[in-house]
Tab-separated table of N, CA, C and O in Angstrom:
chain	number	residue	atom	x	y	z
A	1	MET	N	28.517	10.233	-22.058
A	1	MET	CA	28.312	9.494	-20.833
A	1	MET	C	27.310	8.376	-21.117
A	1	MET	O	26.280	8.595	-21.725
A	2	SER	N	27.632	7.195	-20.625
A	2	SER	CA	26.729	6.071	-20.835
A	2	SER	C	25.581	6.137	-19.828
A	2	SER	O	25.619	6.892	-18.860
A	3	LEU	N	24.589	5.314	-20.062
A	3	LEU	CA	23.422	5.290	-19.181
A	3	LEU	C	23.802	4.813	-17.783
A	3	LEU	O	23.313	5.355	-16.786
A	4	ASP	N	24.668	3.802	-17.692
A	4	ASP	CA	25.101	3.315	-16.379
A	4	ASP	C	25.831	4.401	-15.591
A	4	ASP	O	25.587	4.566	-14.392
A	5	GLN	N	26.696	5.131	-16.256
A	5	GLN	CA	27.409	6.208	-15.579
A	5	GLN	C	26.448	7.303	-15.125
A	5	GLN	O	26.586	7.839	-14.027
A	6	ALA	N	25.476	7.621	-15.946
A	6	ALA	CA	24.496	8.653	-15.592
A	6	ALA	C	23.686	8.247	-14.361
A	6	ALA	O	23.407	9.082	-13.492
A	7	VAL	N	23.330	6.985	-14.270
A	7	VAL	CA	22.568	6.498	-13.115
A	7	VAL	C	23.398	6.615	-11.845
A	7	VAL	O	22.909	7.082	-10.806
A	8	TRP	N	24.664	6.206	-11.905
A	8	TRP	CA	25.526	6.280	-10.726
A	8	TRP	C	25.800	7.723	-10.309
A	8	TRP	O	25.814	8.045	-9.122
A	9	VAL	N	26.002	8.588	-11.281
A	9	VAL	CA	26.212	10.007	-10.980
A	9	VAL	C	24.973	10.590	-10.322
A	9	VAL	O	25.064	11.318	-9.328
A	10	LEU	N	23.805	10.268	-10.847
A	10	LEU	CA	22.560	10.788	-10.286
A	10	LEU	C	22.308	10.260	-8.873
A	10	LEU	O	21.884	11.012	-7.996
A	11	LEU	N	22.579	8.985	-8.630
A	11	LEU	CA	22.407	8.432	-7.285
A	11	LEU	C	23.351	9.094	-6.283
A	11	LEU	O	22.950	9.462	-5.178
A	12	PHE	N	24.617	9.245	-6.666
A	12	PHE	CA	25.585	9.897	-5.785
A	12	PHE	C	25.167	11.337	-5.503
A	12	PHE	O	25.192	11.791	-4.361
A	13	LEU	N	24.776	12.048	-6.544
A	13	LEU	CA	24.347	13.436	-6.393
A	13	LEU	C	23.108	13.548	-5.507
A	13	LEU	O	23.014	14.444	-4.664
A	14	ALA	N	22.165	12.624	-5.661
A	14	ALA	CA	20.947	12.639	-4.840
A	14	ALA	C	21.269	12.395	-3.371
A	14	ALA	O	20.724	13.067	-2.488
A	15	ILE	N	22.163	11.468	-3.090
A	15	ILE	CA	22.519	11.180	-1.696
A	15	ILE	C	23.220	12.378	-1.066
A	15	ILE	O	22.914	12.770	0.063
A	16	VAL	N	24.136	12.985	-1.797
A	16	VAL	CA	24.851	14.144	-1.258
A	16	VAL	C	23.904	15.325	-1.056
A	16	VAL	O	23.888	15.951	0.008
A	17	MET	N	23.107	15.627	-2.058
A	17	MET	CA	22.230	16.800	-1.969
A	17	MET	C	21.099	16.608	-0.966
A	17	MET	O	20.592	17.588	-0.414
A	18	ALA	N	20.690	15.391	-0.715
A	18	ALA	CA	19.646	15.150	0.280
A	18	ALA	C	20.154	15.408	1.691
A	18	ALA	O	19.369	15.732	2.586
A	19	ASN	N	21.461	15.303	1.901
A	19	ASN	CA	22.029	15.472	3.237
A	19	ASN	C	22.600	16.860	3.491
A	19	ASN	O	22.849	17.213	4.643
A	20	ILE	N	22.819	17.652	2.458
A	20	ILE	CA	23.425	18.976	2.631
A	20	ILE	C	22.647	19.868	3.591
A	20	ILE	O	23.251	20.473	4.484
A	21	PRO	N	21.326	19.990	3.496
A	21	PRO	CA	20.634	20.908	4.420
A	21	PRO	C	20.784	20.524	5.891
A	21	PRO	O	20.762	21.381	6.766
A	22	TRP	N	20.933	19.244	6.163
A	22	TRP	CA	20.989	18.788	7.545
A	22	TRP	C	22.397	18.875	8.112
A	22	TRP	O	22.572	19.159	9.297
A	23	ILE	N	23.403	18.637	7.296
A	23	ILE	CA	24.777	18.615	7.793
A	23	ILE	C	25.359	20.023	7.894
A	23	ILE	O	26.036	20.356	8.856
A	24	ILE	N	25.116	20.852	6.901
A	24	ILE	CA	25.626	22.223	6.923
A	24	ILE	C	24.527	23.107	7.517
A	24	ILE	O	23.657	23.600	6.806
A	25	SER	N	24.592	23.292	8.818
A	25	SER	CA	23.497	23.972	9.507
A	25	SER	C	23.692	25.475	9.656
A	25	SER	O	22.784	26.172	10.090
A	26	ASN	N	24.874	25.990	9.306
A	26	ASN	CA	25.107	27.426	9.473
A	26	ASN	C	25.189	28.188	8.154
A	26	ASN	O	25.550	29.355	8.135
A	27	LYS	N	24.880	27.527	7.032
A	27	LYS	CA	24.875	28.186	5.730
A	27	LYS	C	23.620	27.788	4.961
A	27	LYS	O	23.206	26.636	4.976
A	28	LEU	N	23.056	28.753	4.262
A	28	LEU	CA	21.878	28.513	3.441
A	28	LEU	C	22.337	28.257	2.012
A	28	LEU	O	23.052	29.083	1.431
A	29	PHE	N	21.950	27.135	1.446
A	29	PHE	CA	22.339	26.715	0.098
A	29	PHE	C	23.851	26.688	-0.068
A	29	PHE	O	24.381	27.018	-1.124
A	30	VAL	N	24.568	26.354	0.973
A	30	VAL	CA	26.020	26.179	1.020
A	30	VAL	C	26.769	27.487	0.752
A	30	VAL	O	27.979	27.516	0.762
A	31	VAL	N	26.087	28.583	0.540
A	31	VAL	CA	26.744	29.834	0.170
A	31	VAL	C	26.474	30.946	1.177
A	31	VAL	O	27.399	31.648	1.592
A	32	VAL	N	25.241	31.135	1.561
A	32	VAL	CA	24.840	32.280	2.391
A	32	VAL	C	25.087	31.952	3.864
A	32	VAL	O	24.426	31.080	4.432
A	33	PRO	N	26.037	32.648	4.509
A	33	PRO	CA	26.271	32.378	5.933
A	33	PRO	C	25.134	32.928	6.797
A	33	PRO	O	24.564	33.974	6.504
A	34	LEU	N	24.836	32.198	7.860
A	34	LEU	CA	23.776	32.594	8.791
A	34	LEU	C	24.372	32.803	10.178
A	34	LEU	O	25.362	32.177	10.546
A	35	ALA	N	23.747	33.678	10.961
A	35	ALA	CA	24.244	33.972	12.307
A	35	ALA	C	24.012	32.802	13.268
A	35	ALA	O	24.831	32.530	14.125
A	36	LYS	N	22.874	32.134	13.112
A	36	LYS	CA	22.576	31.000	13.981
A	36	LYS	C	22.109	29.828	13.124
A	36	LYS	O	21.797	29.993	11.946
A	37	PRO	N	22.072	28.626	13.681
A	37	PRO	CA	21.668	27.455	12.884
A	37	PRO	C	20.265	27.608	12.288
A	37	PRO	O	19.396	28.263	12.858
A	38	LYS	N	20.082	26.974	11.141
A	38	LYS	CA	18.797	27.061	10.428
A	38	LYS	C	17.699	26.339	11.206
A	38	LYS	O	17.936	25.261	11.748
A	39	PRO	N	16.510	26.905	11.245
A	39	PRO	CA	15.376	26.184	11.847
A	39	PRO	C	14.905	25.065	10.904
A	39	PRO	O	15.278	25.011	9.735
A	40	LEU	N	14.070	24.209	11.440
A	40	LEU	CA	13.595	23.051	10.679
A	40	LEU	C	12.879	23.468	9.406
A	40	LEU	O	13.097	22.861	8.352
A	41	TRP	N	12.034	24.482	9.454
A	41	TRP	CA	11.272	24.875	8.266
A	41	TRP	C	12.192	25.352	7.148
A	41	TRP	O	11.927	25.105	5.978
A	42	LEU	N	13.299	26.020	7.498
A	42	LEU	CA	14.240	26.473	6.481
A	42	LEU	C	15.016	25.292	5.900
A	42	LEU	O	15.302	25.258	4.699
A	43	ASN	N	15.336	24.314	6.747
A	43	ASN	CA	15.965	23.084	6.249
A	43	ASN	C	15.053	22.367	5.261
A	43	ASN	O	15.513	21.852	4.238
A	44	LEU	N	13.767	22.329	5.557
A	44	LEU	CA	12.818	21.651	4.668
A	44	LEU	C	12.661	22.382	3.337
A	44	LEU	O	12.533	21.745	2.282
A	45	ILE	N	12.683	23.700	3.365
A	45	ILE	CA	12.616	24.461	2.111
A	45	ILE	C	13.864	24.203	1.273
A	45	ILE	O	13.773	23.954	0.068
A	46	GLU	N	15.026	24.258	1.913
A	46	GLU	CA	16.275	23.996	1.195
A	46	GLU	C	16.292	22.576	0.646
A	46	GLU	O	16.698	22.340	-0.497
A	47	TRP	N	15.827	21.623	1.440
A	47	TRP	CA	15.774	20.229	1.012
A	47	TRP	C	14.848	20.074	-0.197
A	47	TRP	O	15.162	19.345	-1.136
A	48	SER	N	13.714	20.775	-0.194
A	48	SER	CA	12.772	20.709	-1.318
A	48	SER	C	13.375	21.295	-2.592
A	48	SER	O	13.161	20.756	-3.684
A	49	VAL	N	14.114	22.367	-2.455
A	49	VAL	CA	14.785	22.945	-3.625
A	49	VAL	C	15.802	21.965	-4.191
A	49	VAL	O	15.905	21.795	-5.409
A	50	TYR	N	16.542	21.295	-3.317
A	50	TYR	CA	17.508	20.292	-3.779
A	50	TYR	C	16.807	19.108	-4.443
A	50	TYR	O	17.322	18.538	-5.402
A	51	LEU	N	15.640	18.735	-3.940
A	51	LEU	CA	14.860	17.660	-4.559
A	51	LEU	C	14.497	18.021	-5.995
A	51	LEU	O	14.672	17.214	-6.919
A	52	VAL	N	14.002	19.223	-6.196
A	52	VAL	CA	13.640	19.671	-7.544
A	52	VAL	C	14.875	19.767	-8.423
A	52	VAL	O	14.854	19.374	-9.593
A	53	LEU	N	15.980	20.261	-7.866
A	53	LEU	CA	17.216	20.388	-8.634
A	53	LEU	C	17.741	19.030	-9.090
A	53	LEU	O	18.148	18.866	-10.245
A	54	VAL	N	17.712	18.036	-8.200
A	54	VAL	CA	18.141	16.683	-8.585
A	54	VAL	C	17.209	16.119	-9.649
A	54	VAL	O	17.662	15.456	-10.587
A	55	GLY	N	15.915	16.396	-9.547
A	55	GLY	CA	14.978	15.945	-10.578
A	55	GLY	C	15.275	16.562	-11.927
A	55	GLY	O	15.248	15.875	-12.953
A	56	LEU	N	15.588	17.841	-11.945
A	56	LEU	CA	15.923	18.505	-13.215
A	56	LEU	C	17.234	17.980	-13.795
A	56	LEU	O	17.354	17.811	-15.012
A	57	ILE	N	18.195	17.718	-12.931
A	57	ILE	CA	19.448	17.127	-13.402
A	57	ILE	C	19.190	15.731	-13.961
A	57	ILE	O	19.758	15.346	-14.984
A	58	GLY	N	18.310	14.982	-13.307
A	58	GLY	CA	17.944	13.654	-13.810
A	58	GLY	C	17.294	13.714	-15.177
A	58	GLY	O	17.587	12.899	-16.055
A	59	VAL	N	16.423	14.689	-15.382
A	59	VAL	CA	15.788	14.857	-16.691
A	59	VAL	C	16.842	15.208	-17.735
A	59	VAL	O	16.831	14.677	-18.853
A	60	GLY	N	17.775	16.076	-17.365
A	60	GLY	CA	18.847	16.432	-18.296
A	60	GLY	C	19.731	15.245	-18.641
A	60	GLY	O	20.108	15.061	-19.799
A	61	LEU	N	20.061	14.438	-17.647
A	61	LEU	CA	20.864	13.243	-17.911
A	61	LEU	C	20.106	12.243	-18.766
A	61	LEU	O	20.683	11.588	-19.642
A	62	GLU	N	18.820	12.109	-18.512
A	62	GLU	CA	18.001	11.195	-19.318
A	62	GLU	C	17.975	11.646	-20.773
A	62	GLU	O	18.130	10.833	-21.690
A	63	TYR	N	17.804	12.924	-20.977
A	63	TYR	CA	17.756	13.439	-22.351
A	63	TYR	C	19.111	13.306	-23.045
A	63	TYR	O	19.176	12.951	-24.222
A	64	SER	N	20.188	13.553	-22.302
A	64	SER	CA	21.508	13.487	-22.938
A	64	SER	C	21.955	12.052	-23.227
A	64	SER	O	22.688	11.822	-24.178
A	65	THR	N	21.532	11.088	-22.422
A	65	THR	CA	21.959	9.707	-22.656
A	65	THR	C	21.013	8.930	-23.565
A	65	THR	O	21.452	8.095	-24.340
A	66	MET	N	19.712	9.205	-23.476
A	66	MET	CA	18.740	8.428	-24.248
A	66	MET	C	18.191	9.180	-25.450
A	66	MET	O	17.615	8.579	-26.345
A	67	GLY	N	18.304	10.516	-25.444
A	67	GLY	CA	17.819	11.289	-26.568
A	67	GLY	C	16.361	11.690	-26.481
A	67	GLY	O	15.882	12.421	-27.335
A	68	ASN	N	15.660	11.212	-25.473
A	68	ASN	CA	14.266	11.608	-25.266
A	68	ASN	C	13.931	11.526	-23.786
A	68	ASN	O	14.684	10.986	-22.995
A	69	ILE	N	12.791	12.091	-23.418
A	69	ILE	CA	12.329	12.067	-22.033
A	69	ILE	C	11.034	11.270	-22.003
A	69	ILE	O	10.049	11.634	-22.638
A	70	GLU	N	11.060	10.172	-21.272
A	70	GLU	CA	9.875	9.323	-21.167
A	70	GLU	C	8.828	9.981	-20.272
A	70	GLU	O	9.157	10.487	-19.202
A	71	PRO	N	7.572	9.978	-20.669
A	71	PRO	CA	6.525	10.511	-19.784
A	71	PRO	C	6.331	9.583	-18.587
A	71	PRO	O	6.414	8.364	-18.710
A	72	GLN	N	6.099	10.179	-17.419
A	72	GLN	CA	5.957	9.410	-16.185
A	72	GLN	C	4.590	9.683	-15.555
A	72	GLN	O	4.018	10.758	-15.724
A	73	GLN	N	4.118	8.709	-14.811
A	73	GLN	CA	2.882	8.852	-14.054
A	73	GLN	C	3.209	9.339	-12.644
A	73	GLN	O	4.374	9.448	-12.268
A	74	TRP	N	2.208	9.572	-11.826
A	74	TRP	CA	2.401	10.118	-10.492
A	74	TRP	C	3.196	9.166	-9.592
A	74	TRP	O	3.903	9.615	-8.677
A	75	GLU	N	3.110	7.870	-9.832
A	75	GLU	CA	3.824	6.907	-8.994
A	75	GLU	C	5.334	7.119	-9.043
A	75	GLU	O	6.033	6.974	-8.030
A	76	PHE	N	5.831	7.478	-10.207
A	76	PHE	CA	7.259	7.731	-10.384
A	76	PHE	C	7.720	8.870	-9.478
A	76	PHE	O	8.760	8.780	-8.822
A	77	TYR	N	6.950	9.929	-9.418
A	77	TYR	CA	7.335	11.082	-8.622
A	77	TYR	C	7.214	10.812	-7.127
A	77	TYR	O	8.031	11.305	-6.335
A	78	VAL	N	6.233	10.026	-6.731
A	78	VAL	CA	6.092	9.666	-5.319
A	78	VAL	C	7.254	8.780	-4.882
A	78	VAL	O	7.823	8.973	-3.799
A	79	ILE	N	7.650	7.847	-5.723
A	79	ILE	CA	8.794	6.987	-5.402
A	79	ILE	C	10.062	7.817	-5.294
A	79	ILE	O	10.878	7.618	-4.378
A	80	ASN	N	10.255	8.774	-6.190
A	80	ASN	CA	11.431	9.638	-6.113
A	80	ASN	C	11.426	10.480	-4.842
A	80	ASN	O	12.477	10.681	-4.225
A	81	LEU	N	10.268	10.976	-4.452
A	81	LEU	CA	10.167	11.743	-3.214
A	81	LEU	C	10.578	10.895	-2.019
A	81	LEU	O	11.386	11.319	-1.185
A	82	PHE	N	10.049	9.677	-1.936
A	82	PHE	CA	10.370	8.833	-0.797
A	82	PHE	C	11.812	8.341	-0.829
A	82	PHE	O	12.440	8.168	0.225
A	83	MET	N	12.387	8.135	-2.006
A	83	MET	CA	13.805	7.793	-2.086
A	83	MET	C	14.658	8.950	-1.578
A	83	MET	O	15.644	8.742	-0.867
A	84	PHE	N	14.290	10.179	-1.924
A	84	PHE	CA	15.033	11.341	-1.453
A	84	PHE	C	14.905	11.483	0.061
A	84	PHE	O	15.863	11.877	0.733
A	85	ILE	N	13.734	11.161	0.604
A	85	ILE	CA	13.556	11.171	2.062
A	85	ILE	C	14.471	10.139	2.711
A	85	ILE	O	15.135	10.420	3.717
A	86	ILE	N	14.526	8.954	2.147
A	86	ILE	CA	15.388	7.904	2.694
A	86	ILE	C	16.852	8.290	2.576
A	86	ILE	O	17.641	8.062	3.500
A	87	PHE	N	17.238	8.894	1.464
A	87	PHE	CA	18.625	9.322	1.296
A	87	PHE	C	19.009	10.382	2.318
A	87	PHE	O	20.164	10.473	2.719
A	88	SER	N	18.065	11.211	2.748
A	88	SER	CA	18.384	12.288	3.683
A	88	SER	C	18.367	11.828	5.139
A	88	SER	O	18.707	12.611	6.030
A	89	PHE	N	18.019	10.603	5.387
A	89	PHE	CA	17.914	10.111	6.756
A	89	PHE	C	19.222	10.221	7.544
A	89	PHE	O	19.201	10.659	8.705
A	90	PRO	N	20.392	9.855	6.998
A	90	PRO	CA	21.632	9.988	7.788
A	90	PRO	C	21.921	11.426	8.212
A	90	PRO	O	22.313	11.678	9.359
A	91	GLY	N	21.733	12.381	7.330
A	91	GLY	CA	21.967	13.776	7.678
A	91	GLY	C	20.983	14.283	8.711
A	91	GLY	O	21.339	15.050	9.612
A	92	PHE	N	19.725	13.865	8.603
A	92	PHE	CA	18.703	14.269	9.571
A	92	PHE	C	19.028	13.722	10.962
A	92	PHE	O	18.935	14.441	11.956
A	93	ILE	N	19.414	12.460	11.026
A	93	ILE	CA	19.778	11.845	12.304
A	93	ILE	C	20.996	12.545	12.894
A	93	ILE	O	21.058	12.805	14.097
A	94	TYR	N	21.975	12.857	12.048
A	94	TYR	CA	23.156	13.573	12.536
A	94	TYR	C	22.753	14.925	13.126
A	94	TYR	O	23.179	15.279	14.221
A	95	ARG	N	21.944	15.672	12.416
A	95	ARG	CA	21.594	17.049	12.825
A	95	ARG	C	20.754	17.082	14.098
A	95	ARG	O	20.998	17.891	14.980
A	96	TYR	N	19.756	16.219	14.195
A	96	TYR	CA	18.809	16.335	15.298
A	96	TYR	C	19.008	15.318	16.416
A	96	TYR	O	18.410	15.469	17.480
A	97	ASN	N	19.817	14.298	16.233
A	97	ASN	CA	20.038	13.316	17.298
A	97	ASN	C	21.513	13.217	17.679
A	97	ASN	O	21.882	13.423	18.822
A	98	LEU	N	22.355	12.892	16.732
A	98	LEU	CA	23.759	12.605	17.024
A	98	LEU	C	24.539	13.848	17.417
A	98	LEU	O	25.376	13.797	18.325
A	99	LYS	N	24.282	14.969	16.776
A	99	LYS	CA	25.033	16.193	17.056
A	99	LYS	C	24.849	16.638	18.502
A	99	LYS	O	25.782	17.137	19.130
A	100	MET	N	23.665	16.430	19.062
A	100	MET	CA	23.403	16.796	20.442
A	100	MET	C	24.321	16.004	21.378
A	100	MET	O	24.916	16.564	22.300
A	101	TYR	N	24.462	14.715	21.122
A	101	TYR	CA	25.319	13.882	21.956
A	101	TYR	C	26.794	14.207	21.754
A	101	TYR	O	27.580	14.179	22.698
A	102	LEU	N	27.177	14.530	20.542
A	102	LEU	CA	28.567	14.897	20.280
A	102	LEU	C	28.924	16.216	20.947
A	102	LEU	O	30.042	16.370	21.475
A	103	ASP	N	28.000	17.173	20.938
A	103	ASP	CA	28.246	18.443	21.612
A	103	ASP	C	28.346	18.260	23.122
A	103	ASP	O	29.161	18.916	23.790
A	104	LYS	N	27.545	17.371	23.713
A	104	LYS	CA	27.626	17.092	25.148
A	104	LYS	C	28.949	16.417	25.496
A	104	LYS	O	29.522	16.677	26.544
A	105	ALA	N	29.439	15.561	24.620
A	105	ALA	CA	30.688	14.861	24.878
A	105	ALA	C	31.884	15.823	24.842
A	105	ALA	O	32.878	15.604	25.524
A	106	LYS	N	31.797	16.874	24.034
A	106	LYS	CA	32.876	17.862	23.980
A	106	LYS	C	32.987	18.668	25.272
A	106	LYS	O	34.058	19.086	25.648
A	107	LYS	N	31.853	18.905	25.928
A	107	LYS	CA	31.846	19.736	27.139
A	107	LYS	C	32.247	18.977	28.347
A	107	LYS	O	32.733	18.152	28.705
């Protein structure tokens, strides 16, 4: 896999994984079914696990395409955190704002 392909795969994966906790509200980690929708704190825990998972996948892609892992400073990790927050914005809006209006429209 080339470096360009790895970047696009990682961006797509980050956008999808940032939105999974908010869109799939009745399953934990897409596998464990729940009786009622997840509370906010459980969504945040799941979202944090996905953040770490995407970071580990990014490190793996970096190592496989470049052959080494560049050391990073704290700024890199803060930027990645805020990018993941921005990527999760559509799913968050759907879960806590739009879904309420869609459910009212059905009734």
